[in-house]
Amino acid sequence: MTRKFFAQRIFSFSFVVAMAMVAFEVSAWIAAFSFIMLGWKWASETFGWKPLSRKVTGALSILLLAQVLIQFRTLIGQEPSYTFLLALSSLRIMDYETERDHKFVVLLGFLLISVKSLFTLDIYWILPSALSFAGLWYSLLPKELPQKARALLKIFIMSIPAAVVLFFAFPRLVLPWAMSRGGSPYGEIGFSDEINPGRVAELASTPEVAFRANISSLPLKNSAQLYWRGSVLTSSRGLSWRPGRPLLKTRDEKEIQNLPQYEIAIEPTSQTFLFVLDGTQAVRLEANTVLPLDQSVFRASRPITKSSVYRASWDANSQDKTEPSEEYLKHPPMMGKVREWVETTLKRTRSVDERLIELQKLFSEGGFLYTLNPGLYGTNDLEDFLFNRKRGFCEHFAGAYATLARALGIPARVVVGYQGGRFNPLGGFWKVAQKDAHAWVEIYHEGVWKRRDPTQWVAPLRLAIGAEEFFNLSEEDQRAFARSVDWRPPVASRFMLWDDVSFWVEDLNYRWTYFLIDFDKSSQQSFWKSFSEYKARTFFIVLIVLTLLVLIFRSLFRQKVNLSEEQVLLLQVEKWGRERNAERNSAEPPLSYLERLKKLFPEKAELLTRVENLYDQKIYAGISPKESAKDLQKLWKS
Amino acid sequence: MALVLFFLAVGYANNLVYIFFFFLVSVALTSVLITNKNVDGVEVENISAEPVFAGEEGSLNLVLINYSKSPAWELEFFLEKNNKTFLSSLEPNDDNAVSVTWVPSQRGLVKVPRLYMQSYFPFGLLRAWKVFKDRGKVLVFPSRQGDKEFPRKSYDSTAFDNTGVFRDHRLFQGSDSLTKIDWRASARRQELLVKNFEESEKPSLHFSWRQTEHLADAEARLSQLALWVDEAERQGHSYSLSVGSFQSSLNRGPDHWRGCLEYLARVNIGELS
């Protein structure tokens, strides 16, 4: 029997959804190729276009393999293999014809859905994945089956208990050769440990989530207080900065034990940065060693290739008192107006405090504009930035401030990471997005490294309301209100409702991804440990839940015809008769049949008479007989 | 496929793939139960056979009953060494008849071959099956083989069939056999009358074991007789059969045909030599 792909609407929709989900993650040209193939198949089934022959699709497969090999230099690894898988799936659809093809394509669909899970754990993908999954199973049900959706739902409900037990009980294997998604030189989130003019602005233009943080146990409640350190840059080239060579730092575990903790669920970065709040003393990450470095930064020993959770200990009173080396005063040669300003400032001021005030004045009174589109600057375009164009993003202000501080003899370094975030009151966590990417400065003054954020003087509103809300403002509003700390954008009621919905969805997503990330071997062990500790209570609860499930299940799917006890008894007798070649004819009334049986089997005549009487009284006369149908059933069985 | 997903889940330590994999496995396990249940409650209550000649395709009629409380979907039936399948579905506590073709290889009372009932319901991925064996015997006529031409000696020269549909009477002619005179009608009409029939009369045939002496193999001789009997019945001849101690009357019709062939099917060759 020949099958048509697009004639089966539910099946084709499910498979196309599965393909589309993976298409988002692979090379655009492969995604385009795959959907062109689908279009061709559709046209061949609808308008009678000539489909590609199996020979052509075979040749295309080989060409695709060659192309993937040229593009990725390998077939091993997530990107190349799944790119190839998507392309092959589309060619398989082109060949789709037989029952066997159908089953193969369904299995391919299952594979595509699970491949999507390797790219993202977000709950937003669960709905299309579930729809696609159900649709693929649905397509396997026989066409003649009535109420197919109901039958499938029944099978799914029956499958849930086993799936739950398997999920919690199946031992999590930790393979030493565990696969990873492979590294990207730029990182999944685009964060890098250097700043070039425009680099952070470019990063802050993307809407992706960087990480989510639960800091409910810390006394930090305001977004302006949240500075998430990623990397410290010590080598100045003017506006551009590079990292130095951080050293490993040892920690005293006893000091850390009593400190409050917070958790961060980070998205895959393919990098080793672990973003932490200023004041963080230690970080723990499952299945990955954490390297504590000086300058209060932390690195994972291996790139973070999947969503992960790490826990950090925080100390409100911590101070970095590491004495700076000469390196922290190095800066590129000052030229033109910058040199003039430095020389003038040095002559005019005596103390570090005075110089710091001059520096602050330069930024707060210099007429700077905080913008994501400052235009292009060269590596050491300090003069153009500070005295001519005066348009910049946080990286320009931080880079320029730290270079000028060094020129004034104050040890300084640039810190890159994220600032603020969006608090979700439902889930009690902060969502930090790429838009929150930020750069600030630390200066060594009075024996301690202190934070200075020039953005605070140029656009304090950005820190007060957060990057997401600030960049949602029009350019005019950004210019007009950047320095008005107390100004707040007007909120329409529809936005309030939308905010509630988005908070709820974000919270759900956070809980979902956190559960998926955090449920590892140790969580499994502790789950079973707690299960055994509360054995009786748990058993009781599980029993109640199971009973409820069974009752719901039965009420949903039970047979519509409920037989009375008398009818069951009659069926019992009929079965007995059938086994003895005395079948009841289709038009034979029950009492006539019982009479016939009495003649055929006189040894059962007495019992048959009792059955007859009971049936007659209950069904025909509608009166309650003395004898119970159940008793007679037992008697009949015996 | 499940193995690929398992390695993806373990390799990437990805709980979402684990969930996906476990649910897939659970659905597969559930479908195992459903597939098994689908065939479990169904019984073959009776098997009867249409008359069949050895070496030819015949039908076995199955009476199925579903004792289960749930319907049995897409049941497939086939016989041992025969891949041809036949489909049926049954409502709860319902019965149904299905015909399954078979080709018996030898005559006589033949054991019904093993009957397989299988189902791929619901997803067509897994198979559950049930085997029905020792379900009695069915009678198979000898194969219809040999020369279709009736032997010359089988024609009865003295007796012609009057078994056609009566049309009218005609006057007796000198060439007519005396046996063809309708004496009762002649007595009423006071002249000799002979019956006219719609169809041309066919000669009666007499088949005997000796007419097949030219065939060396006893089974081949039985096959030849079976072919003649069947042909004679088909062509509308009256015929009789004489094999060993068996001597049938001169007759025709399904009962006569069946009686002759049943004897040929059951006869013990040892008794004939």
mmCIF file of N, CA and C in Angstrom, chain A residues 419-527:
data_model
loop_
_atom_site.group_PDB
_atom_site.id
_atom_site.type_symbol
_atom_site.label_atom_id
_atom_site.label_comp_id
_atom_site.label_asym_id
_atom_site.label_seq_id
_atom_site.Cartn_x
_atom_site.Cartn_y
_atom_site.Cartn_z
ATOM 1 N N GLN A 419 25.369 43.047 35.082
ATOM 2 C CA GLN A 419 24.907 43.905 36.174
ATOM 3 C C GLN A 419 23.390 43.829 36.247
ATOM 4 N N GLY A 420 22.890 43.617 37.476
ATOM 5 C CA GLY A 420 21.443 43.619 37.698
ATOM 6 C C GLY A 420 20.794 42.317 37.256
ATOM 7 N N GLY A 421 19.657 42.465 36.571
ATOM 8 C CA GLY A 421 18.863 41.306 36.174
ATOM 9 C C GLY A 421 17.411 41.643 36.381
ATOM 10 N N ARG A 422 16.554 40.711 36.065
ATOM 11 C CA ARG A 422 15.112 40.952 36.241
ATOM 12 C C ARG A 422 14.620 39.990 37.303
ATOM 13 N N PHE A 423 14.075 40.561 38.387
ATOM 14 C CA PHE A 423 13.630 39.710 39.496
ATOM 15 C C PHE A 423 12.255 39.133 39.192
ATOM 16 N N ASN A 424 12.146 37.831 39.428
ATOM 17 C CA ASN A 424 10.843 37.169 39.257
ATOM 18 C C ASN A 424 10.249 36.935 40.635
ATOM 19 N N PRO A 425 9.219 37.736 41.009
ATOM 20 C CA PRO A 425 8.686 37.615 42.374
ATOM 21 C C PRO A 425 8.010 36.277 42.631
ATOM 22 N N LEU A 426 7.521 35.628 41.577
ATOM 23 C CA LEU A 426 6.856 34.326 41.769
ATOM 24 C C LEU A 426 7.863 33.244 42.132
ATOM 25 N N GLY A 427 8.950 33.225 41.401
ATOM 26 C CA GLY A 427 9.951 32.177 41.629
ATOM 27 C C GLY A 427 11.034 32.609 42.600
ATOM 28 N N GLY A 428 11.104 33.925 42.881
ATOM 29 C CA GLY A 428 12.123 34.420 43.794
ATOM 30 C C GLY A 428 13.537 34.303 43.225
ATOM 31 N N PHE A 429 13.662 34.426 41.923
ATOM 32 C CA PHE A 429 15.008 34.357 41.322
ATOM 33 C C PHE A 429 15.220 35.539 40.381
ATOM 34 N N TRP A 430 16.488 35.763 40.073
ATOM 35 C CA TRP A 430 16.859 36.834 39.148
ATOM 36 C C TRP A 430 17.206 36.218 37.804
ATOM 37 N N LYS A 431 16.605 36.747 36.761
ATOM 38 C CA LYS A 431 16.971 36.278 35.416
ATOM 39 C C LYS A 431 17.955 37.289 34.833
ATOM 40 N N VAL A 432 19.148 36.816 34.578
ATOM 41 C CA VAL A 432 20.169 37.713 34.026
ATOM 42 C C VAL A 432 20.329 37.369 32.548
ATOM 43 N N ALA A 433 20.084 38.364 31.712
ATOM 44 C CA ALA A 433 20.128 38.131 30.268
ATOM 45 C C ALA A 433 21.392 38.748 29.684
ATOM 46 N N GLN A 434 21.628 38.463 28.406
ATOM 47 C CA GLN A 434 22.804 39.044 27.752
ATOM 48 C C GLN A 434 22.708 40.570 27.738
ATOM 49 N N LYS A 435 21.472 41.077 27.779
ATOM 50 C CA LYS A 435 21.301 42.533 27.790
ATOM 51 C C LYS A 435 21.929 43.162 29.022
ATOM 52 N N ASP A 436 22.088 42.343 30.068
ATOM 53 C CA ASP A 436 22.653 42.859 31.314
ATOM 54 C C ASP A 436 24.175 42.846 31.313
ATOM 55 N N ALA A 437 24.787 42.466 30.174
ATOM 56 C CA ALA A 437 26.245 42.452 30.089
ATOM 57 C C ALA A 437 26.784 43.837 30.474
ATOM 58 N N HIS A 438 27.857 43.848 31.227
ATOM 59 C CA HIS A 438 28.308 45.130 31.766
ATOM 60 C C HIS A 438 29.814 45.097 32.008
ATOM 61 N N ALA A 439 30.386 46.265 32.063
ATOM 62 C CA ALA A 439 31.809 46.386 32.416
ATOM 63 C C ALA A 439 31.938 47.528 33.424
ATOM 64 N N TRP A 440 32.740 47.337 34.436
ATOM 65 C CA TRP A 440 32.954 48.373 35.453
ATOM 66 C C TRP A 440 34.427 48.354 35.862
ATOM 67 N N VAL A 441 34.769 49.191 36.811
ATOM 68 C CA VAL A 441 36.189 49.377 37.138
ATOM 69 C C VAL A 441 36.420 49.109 38.619
ATOM 70 N N GLU A 442 37.610 48.603 38.936
ATOM 71 C CA GLU A 442 38.026 48.516 40.343
ATOM 72 C C GLU A 442 39.353 49.260 40.492
ATOM 73 N N ILE A 443 39.378 50.106 41.491
ATOM 74 C CA ILE A 443 40.631 50.849 41.738
ATOM 75 C C ILE A 443 41.173 50.438 43.096
ATOM 76 N N TYR A 444 42.485 50.504 43.213
ATOM 77 C CA TYR A 444 43.100 50.164 44.502
ATOM 78 C C TYR A 444 43.331 51.466 45.258
ATOM 79 N N HIS A 445 42.575 51.614 46.348
ATOM 80 C CA HIS A 445 42.645 52.860 47.098
ATOM 81 C C HIS A 445 42.476 52.528 48.585
ATOM 82 N N GLU A 446 43.310 53.123 49.375
ATOM 83 C CA GLU A 446 43.296 52.925 50.842
ATOM 84 C C GLU A 446 43.446 51.452 51.197
ATOM 85 N N GLY A 447 44.276 50.754 50.429
ATOM 86 C CA GLY A 447 44.618 49.355 50.742
ATOM 87 C C GLY A 447 43.579 48.335 50.330
ATOM 88 N N VAL A 448 42.566 48.772 49.598
ATOM 89 C CA VAL A 448 41.480 47.859 49.215
ATOM 90 C C VAL A 448 41.089 48.142 47.755
ATOM 91 N N TRP A 449 40.683 47.054 47.068
ATOM 92 C CA TRP A 449 40.153 47.236 45.718
ATOM 93 C C TRP A 449 38.688 47.671 45.848
ATOM 94 N N LYS A 450 38.363 48.834 45.233
ATOM 95 C CA LYS A 450 37.008 49.385 45.345
ATOM 96 C C LYS A 450 36.364 49.509 43.968
ATOM 97 N N ARG A 451 35.047 49.265 43.989
ATOM 98 C CA ARG A 451 34.336 49.314 42.711
ATOM 99 C C ARG A 451 34.004 50.754 42.321
ATOM 100 N N ARG A 452 34.244 51.097 41.078
ATOM 101 C CA ARG A 452 33.803 52.385 40.513
ATOM 102 C C ARG A 452 33.082 52.066 39.204
ATOM 103 N N ASP A 453 31.856 52.553 39.089
ATOM 104 C CA ASP A 453 31.106 52.257 37.850
ATOM 105 C C ASP A 453 30.779 53.561 37.147
ATOM 106 N N PRO A 454 31.555 53.940 36.140
ATOM 107 C CA PRO A 454 31.308 55.222 35.463
ATOM 108 C C PRO A 454 29.918 55.316 34.843
ATOM 109 N N THR A 455 29.336 54.162 34.502
ATOM 110 C CA THR A 455 27.977 54.191 33.924
ATOM 111 C C THR A 455 26.998 54.823 34.910
ATOM 112 N N GLN A 456 27.299 54.662 36.202
ATOM 113 C CA GLN A 456 26.427 55.210 37.244
ATOM 114 C C GLN A 456 26.349 56.738 37.162
ATOM 115 N N TRP A 457 27.410 57.371 36.645
ATOM 116 C CA TRP A 457 27.414 58.840 36.540
ATOM 117 C C TRP A 457 26.847 59.296 35.205
ATOM 118 N N VAL A 458 26.973 58.425 34.214
ATOM 119 C CA VAL A 458 26.515 58.807 32.867
ATOM 120 C C VAL A 458 25.033 58.480 32.690
ATOM 121 N N ALA A 459 24.644 57.287 33.124
ATOM 122 C CA ALA A 459 23.248 56.859 32.943
ATOM 123 C C ALA A 459 22.799 56.074 34.178
ATOM 124 N N PRO A 460 22.598 56.789 35.297
ATOM 125 C CA PRO A 460 22.205 56.072 36.529
ATOM 126 C C PRO A 460 20.874 55.328 36.393
ATOM 127 N N LEU A 461 20.027 55.784 35.451
ATOM 128 C CA LEU A 461 18.732 55.112 35.278
ATOM 129 C C LEU A 461 18.923 53.671 34.817
ATOM 130 N N ARG A 462 19.989 53.425 34.034
ATOM 131 C CA ARG A 462 20.267 52.060 33.537
ATOM 132 C C ARG A 462 20.451 51.093 34.709
ATOM 133 N N LEU A 463 21.135 51.565 35.764
ATOM 134 C CA LEU A 463 21.365 50.692 36.912
ATOM 135 C C LEU A 463 20.123 50.603 37.788
ATOM 136 N N ALA A 464 19.353 51.686 37.798
ATOM 137 C CA ALA A 464 18.182 51.709 38.689
ATOM 138 C C ALA A 464 17.054 50.822 38.160
ATOM 139 N N ILE A 465 16.818 50.844 36.836
ATOM 140 C CA ILE A 465 15.673 50.061 36.318
ATOM 141 C C ILE A 465 16.098 48.797 35.591
ATOM 142 N N GLY A 466 17.393 48.631 35.416
ATOM 143 C CA GLY A 466 17.869 47.408 34.750
ATOM 144 C C GLY A 466 17.988 47.610 33.247
ATOM 145 N N ALA A 467 18.871 46.832 32.650
ATOM 146 C CA ALA A 467 19.181 47.001 31.222
ATOM 147 C C ALA A 467 17.978 46.729 30.340
ATOM 148 N N GLU A 468 17.200 45.672 30.687
ATOM 149 C CA GLU A 468 16.103 45.270 29.820
ATOM 150 C C GLU A 468 15.103 46.410 29.663
ATOM 151 N N GLU A 469 14.736 46.984 30.809
ATOM 152 C CA GLU A 469 13.746 48.049 30.767
ATOM 153 C C GLU A 469 14.336 49.317 30.154
ATOM 154 N N PHE A 470 15.619 49.592 30.443
ATOM 155 C CA PHE A 470 16.252 50.803 29.926
ATOM 156 C C PHE A 470 16.314 50.768 28.401
ATOM 157 N N PHE A 471 16.723 49.599 27.859
ATOM 158 C CA PHE A 471 16.864 49.521 26.402
ATOM 159 C C PHE A 471 15.523 49.350 25.693
ATOM 160 N N ASN A 472 14.466 49.116 26.483
ATOM 161 C CA ASN A 472 13.131 49.087 25.875
ATOM 162 C C ASN A 472 12.606 50.505 25.630
ATOM 163 N N LEU A 473 13.268 51.505 26.258
ATOM 164 C CA LEU A 473 12.839 52.902 26.074
ATOM 165 C C LEU A 473 13.257 53.388 24.689
ATOM 166 N N SER A 474 12.561 54.405 24.218
ATOM 167 C CA SER A 474 12.966 54.998 22.934
ATOM 168 C C SER A 474 14.295 55.726 23.136
ATOM 169 N N GLU A 475 15.002 55.999 22.035
ATOM 170 C CA GLU A 475 16.304 56.686 22.121
ATOM 171 C C GLU A 475 16.130 58.046 22.794
ATOM 172 N N GLU A 476 15.014 58.710 22.465
ATOM 173 C CA GLU A 476 14.759 60.048 23.037
ATOM 174 C C GLU A 476 14.616 59.960 24.543
ATOM 175 N N ASP A 477 13.822 58.951 24.975
ATOM 176 C CA ASP A 477 13.622 58.787 26.423
ATOM 177 C C ASP A 477 14.937 58.420 27.106
ATOM 178 N N GLN A 478 15.730 57.564 26.426
ATOM 179 C CA GLN A 478 17.016 57.186 27.026
ATOM 180 C C GLN A 478 17.869 58.438 27.251
ATOM 181 N N ARG A 479 17.908 59.326 26.236
ATOM 182 C CA ARG A 479 18.725 60.550 26.359
ATOM 183 C C ARG A 479 18.162 61.465 27.440
ATOM 184 N N ALA A 480 16.854 61.603 27.399
ATOM 185 C CA ALA A 480 16.218 62.578 28.291
ATOM 186 C C ALA A 480 16.272 62.153 29.758
ATOM 187 N N PHE A 481 16.115 60.851 30.005
ATOM 188 C CA PHE A 481 15.955 60.434 31.395
ATOM 189 C C PHE A 481 17.126 59.611 31.954
ATOM 190 N N ALA A 482 18.208 59.465 31.167
ATOM 191 C CA ALA A 482 19.323 58.615 31.592
ATOM 192 C C ALA A 482 19.866 59.031 32.956
ATOM 193 N N ARG A 483 19.854 60.337 33.220
ATOM 194 C CA ARG A 483 20.428 60.809 34.493
ATOM 195 C C ARG A 483 19.374 60.979 35.590
ATOM 196 N N SER A 484 18.115 60.716 35.270
ATOM 197 C CA SER A 484 17.056 60.875 36.280
ATOM 198 C C SER A 484 16.831 59.539 36.981
ATOM 199 N N VAL A 485 17.490 59.390 38.127
ATOM 200 C CA VAL A 485 17.444 58.107 38.833
ATOM 201 C C VAL A 485 16.023 57.744 39.259
ATOM 202 N N ASP A 486 15.246 58.763 39.596
ATOM 203 C CA ASP A 486 13.920 58.469 40.150
ATOM 204 C C ASP A 486 12.817 58.365 39.093
ATOM 205 N N TRP A 487 13.167 58.684 37.853
ATOM 206 C CA TRP A 487 12.138 58.615 36.797
ATOM 207 C C TRP A 487 11.832 57.148 36.472
ATOM 208 N N ARG A 488 10.562 56.847 36.248
ATOM 209 C CA ARG A 488 10.181 55.478 35.878
ATOM 210 C C ARG A 488 9.291 55.520 34.643
ATOM 211 N N PRO A 489 9.480 54.615 33.722
ATOM 212 C CA PRO A 489 8.632 54.617 32.522
ATOM 213 C C PRO A 489 7.185 54.336 32.890
ATOM 214 N N PRO A 490 6.240 55.006 32.183
ATOM 215 C CA PRO A 490 4.819 54.730 32.478
ATOM 216 C C PRO A 490 4.473 53.285 32.122
ATOM 217 N N VAL A 491 3.629 52.673 32.962
ATOM 218 C CA VAL A 491 3.293 51.258 32.739
ATOM 219 C C VAL A 491 1.834 51.141 32.353
ATOM 220 N N ALA A 492 1.573 50.571 31.194
ATOM 221 C CA ALA A 492 0.186 50.336 30.775
ATOM 222 C C ALA A 492 -0.331 49.088 31.475
ATOM 223 N N SER A 493 -1.653 49.039 31.693
ATOM 224 C CA SER A 493 -2.211 47.902 32.441
ATOM 225 C C SER A 493 -1.990 46.587 31.703
ATOM 226 N N ARG A 494 -1.990 46.672 30.345
ATOM 227 C CA ARG A 494 -1.799 45.430 29.594
ATOM 228 C C ARG A 494 -0.390 44.878 29.820
ATOM 229 N N PHE A 495 0.566 45.828 30.046
ATOM 230 C CA PHE A 495 1.923 45.370 30.306
ATOM 231 C C PHE A 495 2.024 44.686 31.660
ATOM 232 N N MET A 496 1.226 45.180 32.607
ATOM 233 C CA MET A 496 1.250 44.565 33.939
ATOM 234 C C MET A 496 0.768 43.117 33.840
ATOM 235 N N LEU A 497 -0.286 42.928 33.065
ATOM 236 C CA LEU A 497 -0.815 41.577 32.886
ATOM 237 C C LEU A 497 0.216 40.709 32.167
ATOM 238 N N TRP A 498 0.810 41.305 31.132
ATOM 239 C CA TRP A 498 1.833 40.578 30.375
ATOM 240 C C TRP A 498 3.015 40.214 31.283
ATOM 241 N N ASP A 499 3.387 41.176 32.170
ATOM 242 C CA ASP A 499 4.488 40.916 33.099
ATOM 243 C C ASP A 499 4.158 39.726 33.993
ATOM 244 N N ASP A 500 2.899 39.700 34.467
ATOM 245 C CA ASP A 500 2.492 38.590 35.337
ATOM 246 C C ASP A 500 2.634 37.260 34.602
ATOM 247 N N VAL A 501 2.159 37.262 33.366
ATOM 248 C CA VAL A 501 2.218 36.024 32.575
ATOM 249 C C VAL A 501 3.670 35.622 32.347
ATOM 250 N N SER A 502 4.491 36.618 31.962
ATOM 251 C CA SER A 502 5.892 36.282 31.663
ATOM 252 C C SER A 502 6.622 35.838 32.927
ATOM 253 N N PHE A 503 6.284 36.444 34.075
ATOM 254 C CA PHE A 503 6.902 36.002 35.341
ATOM 255 C C PHE A 503 6.528 34.543 35.614
ATOM 256 N N TRP A 504 5.254 34.258 35.386
ATOM 257 C CA TRP A 504 4.758 32.907 35.675
ATOM 258 C C TRP A 504 5.458 31.887 34.759
ATOM 259 N N VAL A 505 5.545 32.234 33.467
ATOM 260 C CA VAL A 505 6.177 31.315 32.509
ATOM 261 C C VAL A 505 7.663 31.151 32.830
ATOM 262 N N GLU A 506 8.303 32.288 33.158
ATOM 263 C CA GLU A 506 9.731 32.225 33.504
ATOM 264 C C GLU A 506 9.956 31.373 34.741
ATOM 265 N N ASP A 507 9.067 31.544 35.708
ATOM 266 C CA ASP A 507 9.194 30.765 36.950
ATOM 267 C C ASP A 507 9.051 29.276 36.662
ATOM 268 N N LEU A 508 8.056 28.949 35.862
ATOM 269 C CA LEU A 508 7.825 27.550 35.492
ATOM 270 C C LEU A 508 9.045 26.993 34.759
ATOM 271 N N ASN A 509 9.543 27.798 33.840
ATOM 272 C CA ASN A 509 10.709 27.374 33.058
ATOM 273 C C ASN A 509 11.925 27.179 33.960
ATOM 274 N N TYR A 510 12.094 28.122 34.922
ATOM 275 C CA TYR A 510 13.228 28.033 35.839
ATOM 276 C C TYR A 510 13.149 26.755 36.663
ATOM 277 N N ARG A 511 11.950 26.508 37.212
ATOM 278 C CA ARG A 511 11.782 25.312 38.043
ATOM 279 C C ARG A 511 12.029 24.054 37.214
ATOM 280 N N TRP A 512 11.512 24.056 36.007
ATOM 281 C CA TRP A 512 11.647 22.889 35.116
ATOM 282 C C TRP A 512 13.119 22.629 34.776
ATOM 283 N N THR A 513 13.799 23.681 34.302
ATOM 284 C CA THR A 513 15.203 23.488 33.898
ATOM 285 C C THR A 513 16.056 23.184 35.127
ATOM 286 N N TYR A 514 15.740 23.845 36.244
ATOM 287 C CA TYR A 514 16.513 23.592 37.464
ATOM 288 C C TYR A 514 16.376 22.126 37.875
ATOM 289 N N PHE A 515 15.146 21.596 37.783
ATOM 290 C CA PHE A 515 14.910 20.193 38.141
ATOM 291 C C PHE A 515 15.706 19.280 37.203
ATOM 292 N N LEU A 516 15.655 19.599 35.904
ATOM 293 C CA LEU A 516 16.349 18.748 34.924
ATOM 294 C C LEU A 516 17.859 18.810 35.106
ATOM 295 N N ILE A 517 18.340 20.002 35.419
ATOM 296 C CA ILE A 517 19.793 20.142 35.562
ATOM 297 C C ILE A 517 20.252 19.486 36.856
ATOM 298 N N ASP A 518 19.460 19.711 37.893
ATOM 299 C CA ASP A 518 19.925 19.356 39.230
ATOM 300 C C ASP A 518 19.725 17.890 39.582
ATOM 301 N N PHE A 519 18.870 17.182 38.830
ATOM 302 C CA PHE A 519 18.603 15.794 39.196
ATOM 303 C C PHE A 519 19.708 14.909 38.621
ATOM 304 N N ASP A 520 20.743 14.712 39.424
ATOM 305 C CA ASP A 520 21.849 13.881 38.969
ATOM 306 C C ASP A 520 21.978 12.674 39.901
ATOM 307 N N LYS A 521 23.131 12.016 39.825
ATOM 308 C CA LYS A 521 23.319 10.786 40.596
ATOM 309 C C LYS A 521 23.122 11.029 42.097
ATOM 310 N N SER A 522 23.717 12.129 42.607
ATOM 311 C CA SER A 522 23.612 12.370 44.048
ATOM 312 C C SER A 522 22.177 12.730 44.433
ATOM 313 N N SER A 523 21.494 13.491 43.555
ATOM 314 C CA SER A 523 20.091 13.828 43.852
ATOM 315 C C SER A 523 19.254 12.562 43.884
ATOM 316 N N GLN A 524 19.585 11.648 42.971
ATOM 317 C CA GLN A 524 18.839 10.397 42.916
ATOM 318 C C GLN A 524 19.033 9.598 44.207
ATOM 319 N N GLN A 525 20.301 9.560 44.653
ATOM 320 C CA GLN A 525 20.582 8.818 45.883
ATOM 321 C C GLN A 525 19.871 9.445 47.071
ATOM 322 N N SER A 526 19.919 10.781 47.135
ATOM 323 C CA SER A 526 19.265 11.426 48.279
ATOM 324 C C SER A 526 17.751 11.275 48.194
ATOM 325 N N PHE A 527 17.225 11.217 46.966
ATOM 326 C CA PHE A 527 15.778 11.011 46.794
ATOM 327 C C PHE A 527 15.373 9.658 47.380
#
